[in-house]
């Protein structure tokens, strides 16, 4: 007897063992199966392995159904899942849940219905009694769950009778959570002639000579299909496209079908826009770019991972395109990761022109059917494909993966924060690549400090591009002292005088401006209006955050806290304030200031629906808009030609974020947003407004000096033992009861201290300490970066088991965030 380890889409610590019933063939690693879990529930699971060892201690249930003839997940995918579960301290089921599109994993309740192709009478003839009863019941209802079938027919082992019914195609699984996946079809038109039959065409033309409309339709078809060409096969023509082109109604088309001029047929298509039109050649690289390209290719001989550190506008994307081309031509797949869905918009167009329908796009804003389509295409296709996607694209069933590109690798949005798996797609992609024997290219103008450290230490190869394409100058950055502006009454509250004047000039010259306001500016932060003092932790290199509820300033890392001082401790004035302002108000103000110009806004609120983002980008790109106000969404990778002025309205909120990565994030964001200015021939000007003009991070941005920034930052990391000199695991504990949450967190932290000693910090209430009625506590574990994560996982599990019976632990949910971003 054989057994299968089945991963279920549940946060269970391990996989579950099921037996493979006699006669069920084709259950292999990666198969999708239906299994019973608990008394009544059925789940779709994935077979992780098949083995002959009967488990001890419980009786196994058989697999109820095998859902597809061939596996839908490849073996390397399963290895990657296991790696994610181990490294990010979560369950394989949680990874499975994130990895597989909903359309492939109906959960909990699986419904059965009568197959539409089934002839009930004919089918019933050869059935066993139980099968017939089940069939009758299902046919009298529209659809039924397996447990309903069991209870209503009182057949205990119903799945063993259902299986043959499914196999014969009498019943089908109707997925309840989502509509069952169906390939999309379009109606196509063709002539009822063989290609090249010129006499036939003349005959058809004669048939239509009494109707100009029909004749138009025929001519349009001949043109669109190239039917008369002697050199090429006729192209397929979509019915709708033909009707539109010829300007005819469905009635006219129908008349032509009735006359047997046209035939209409259905064709199933992938839900991608089929690319018609020719691809363009990839623009040749400049000499400097060519050198970088060669250095990358050379570096890959000895390194698994290369970092391309290229200033904004240096042509990193062009270099990627050449690398992609090379790998595709070698017959291998390429994964191109971008940190945010929004970035796929501009890149899709650019890559589509170069790679045509070899390009697939995959991200979570696609409909489920679209995602299933891409999944199947990657699974089945043996053609070299380029997959462009946001982080969930790392889960696709690649084969022959040859190259992974992680663009803007420093971006924190590569990290999934909630729910589990809390994985970093950049790091996961590198593991994925190595499992396939593929190489990884990381690209950024402002590499993550951790990444750059690895590159300098030889773990990764490093290639630098320090010039913009065609020598366009990097923008001039001016740091504006807002205290001074206010004192001299030059600022209008939001815009300083230099930013205002430069924007006026740009508008006057018919150019465009971007205004950036950090989204996190909504969160309250504390600053002295008079002298710019901000409260900082005495133990950590982070700013303190004001908690309104307790009226305290707190450090999120070590638990240090102090009351909000009534007077500023630096200047003794009564001017300490908690404030923040958002893009909406700013857009309004800017609009008032620049009357007659078109002002747009881009933030989470204005881009909720799928197309809104694209529309704003397009509007701005075609200069239907003069000024765009936005959050960090506007900072990343976008390429606008006419932008000459960029304003950073308030850099303070970036600089004072309570987190050891605050400086890094601030430098990255400012350098990226500055990089949007002056990308073509026009000079670009960037204005950074702050109350802390002496801040070292700002000085490095003004000089566009990444290296100097890095040197400063890496020293502070080393001193405080932050990554890359340690690895951080945040342990979150949540409970519906606030006292129990605190008690459980202390219990857990103390137990951790017995093993990990001073590596344990906290517990501490996180900034948002109550989420969806749960009270949160956070314990920080700072461990050696060389520590084995599977060992850490085992220790954490042991500690948890030793405390598991404590009611406060029992009523708590505990989860881990490894490498928080
Ligand atoms: P990055 O990704 O480094 O910010 P891009 O690849 O977006 O830079 O290049 C900036 C601009 O310069 C783009 O508009 C791009 O089309 C153009 N460009 C860069 N390299 C070339 C090249 N070799 N040939 C033609 N245009 C180029
Ligand atoms: Zn002060
Ligand atoms: Zn602290």
mmCIF file with all atom_site columns, N, CA and C and ligand atoms in Angstrom, residues 528-533 568-573 575-576, ligand 2:
data_model
loop_
_atom_site.group_PDB
_atom_site.id
_atom_site.type_symbol
_atom_site.label_atom_id
_atom_site.label_alt_id
_atom_site.label_comp_id
_atom_site.label_asym_id
_atom_site.label_entity_id
_atom_site.label_seq_id
_atom_site.pdbx_PDB_ins_code
_atom_site.Cartn_x
_atom_site.Cartn_y
_atom_site.Cartn_z
_atom_site.occupancy
_atom_site.B_iso_or_equiv
_atom_site.pdbx_formal_charge
_atom_site.auth_seq_id
_atom_site.auth_comp_id
_atom_site.auth_asym_id
_atom_site.auth_atom_id
_atom_site.pdbx_PDB_model_num
ATOM   1  N  N   . UNK A 1 528 ? 9.300  69.176 17.432 1.00 0.00 ? 528 UNK A N   1
ATOM   2  C  CA  . UNK A 1 528 ? 9.168  70.527 17.972 1.00 0.00 ? 528 UNK A CA  1
ATOM   3  C  C   . UNK A 1 528 ? 9.055  71.506 16.816 1.00 0.00 ? 528 UNK A C   1
ATOM   4  N  N   . UNK A 1 529 ? 7.948  72.211 16.831 1.00 0.00 ? 529 UNK A N   1
ATOM   5  C  CA  . UNK A 1 529 ? 7.673  73.157 15.758 1.00 0.00 ? 529 UNK A CA  1
ATOM   6  C  C   . UNK A 1 529 ? 8.725  74.266 15.740 1.00 0.00 ? 529 UNK A C   1
ATOM   7  N  N   . UNK A 1 530 ? 9.297  74.506 16.904 1.00 0.00 ? 530 UNK A N   1
ATOM   8  C  CA  . UNK A 1 530 ? 10.236 75.613 17.035 1.00 0.00 ? 530 UNK A CA  1
ATOM   9  C  C   . UNK A 1 530 ? 11.657 75.237 16.617 1.00 0.00 ? 530 UNK A C   1
ATOM   10 N  N   . UNK A 1 531 ? 12.189 74.130 17.173 1.00 0.00 ? 531 UNK A N   1
ATOM   11 C  CA  . UNK A 1 531 ? 13.605 73.845 16.927 1.00 0.00 ? 531 UNK A CA  1
ATOM   12 C  C   . UNK A 1 531 ? 13.823 72.539 16.176 1.00 0.00 ? 531 UNK A C   1
ATOM   13 N  N   . UNK A 1 532 ? 12.764 71.809 15.909 1.00 0.00 ? 532 UNK A N   1
ATOM   14 C  CA  . UNK A 1 532 ? 12.922 70.589 15.123 1.00 0.00 ? 532 UNK A CA  1
ATOM   15 C  C   . UNK A 1 532 ? 13.334 69.374 15.946 1.00 0.00 ? 532 UNK A C   1
ATOM   16 N  N   . UNK A 1 533 ? 13.355 69.514 17.269 1.00 0.00 ? 533 UNK A N   1
ATOM   17 C  CA  . UNK A 1 533 ? 13.707 68.379 18.133 1.00 0.00 ? 533 UNK A CA  1
ATOM   18 C  C   . UNK A 1 533 ? 12.731 67.223 17.906 1.00 0.00 ? 533 UNK A C   1
ATOM   19 N  N   . UNK A 1 568 ? 9.325  71.582 25.024 1.00 0.00 ? 568 UNK A N   1
ATOM   20 C  CA  . UNK A 1 568 ? 10.405 70.955 24.279 1.00 0.00 ? 568 UNK A CA  1
ATOM   21 C  C   . UNK A 1 568 ? 11.667 70.906 25.141 1.00 0.00 ? 568 UNK A C   1
ATOM   22 N  N   . UNK A 1 569 ? 12.243 69.716 25.322 1.00 0.00 ? 569 UNK A N   1
ATOM   23 C  CA  . UNK A 1 569 ? 13.437 69.633 26.170 1.00 0.00 ? 569 UNK A CA  1
ATOM   24 C  C   . UNK A 1 569 ? 14.629 70.365 25.564 1.00 0.00 ? 569 UNK A C   1
ATOM   25 N  N   . UNK A 1 570 ? 14.614 70.626 24.285 1.00 0.00 ? 570 UNK A N   1
ATOM   26 C  CA  . UNK A 1 570 ? 15.760 71.292 23.658 1.00 0.00 ? 570 UNK A CA  1
ATOM   27 C  C   . UNK A 1 570 ? 15.666 72.805 23.756 1.00 0.00 ? 570 UNK A C   1
ATOM   28 N  N   . UNK A 1 571 ? 14.499 73.370 23.445 1.00 0.00 ? 571 UNK A N   1
ATOM   29 C  CA  . UNK A 1 571 ? 14.408 74.833 23.409 1.00 0.00 ? 571 UNK A CA  1
ATOM   30 C  C   . UNK A 1 571 ? 13.473 75.403 24.468 1.00 0.00 ? 571 UNK A C   1
ATOM   31 N  N   . UNK A 1 572 ? 12.901 74.498 25.281 1.00 0.00 ? 572 UNK A N   1
ATOM   32 C  CA  . UNK A 1 572 ? 12.030 74.928 26.389 1.00 0.00 ? 572 UNK A CA  1
ATOM   33 C  C   . UNK A 1 572 ? 10.773 75.670 25.943 1.00 0.00 ? 572 UNK A C   1
ATOM   34 N  N   . UNK A 1 573 ? 10.448 75.611 24.685 1.00 0.00 ? 573 UNK A N   1
ATOM   35 C  CA  . UNK A 1 573 ? 9.216  76.266 24.229 1.00 0.00 ? 573 UNK A CA  1
ATOM   36 C  C   . UNK A 1 573 ? 8.055  75.285 24.303 1.00 0.00 ? 573 UNK A C   1
ATOM   37 N  N   . UNK A 1 575 ? 6.119  73.933 22.261 1.00 0.00 ? 575 UNK A N   1
ATOM   38 C  CA  . UNK A 1 575 ? 5.912  73.817 20.819 1.00 0.00 ? 575 UNK A CA  1
ATOM   39 C  C   . UNK A 1 575 ? 6.101  72.382 20.304 1.00 0.00 ? 575 UNK A C   1
ATOM   40 N  N   . UNK A 1 576 ? 5.941  71.421 21.217 1.00 0.00 ? 576 UNK A N   1
ATOM   41 C  CA  . UNK A 1 576 ? 6.019  70.031 20.774 1.00 0.00 ? 576 UNK A CA  1
ATOM   42 C  C   . UNK A 1 576 ? 4.672  69.634 20.183 1.00 0.00 ? 576 UNK A C   1
HETATM 43 ZN ZN1 . LIG B 2 .   ? 12.277 72.833 20.504 1.00 0.00 ? 2   LIG B ZN1 1
#
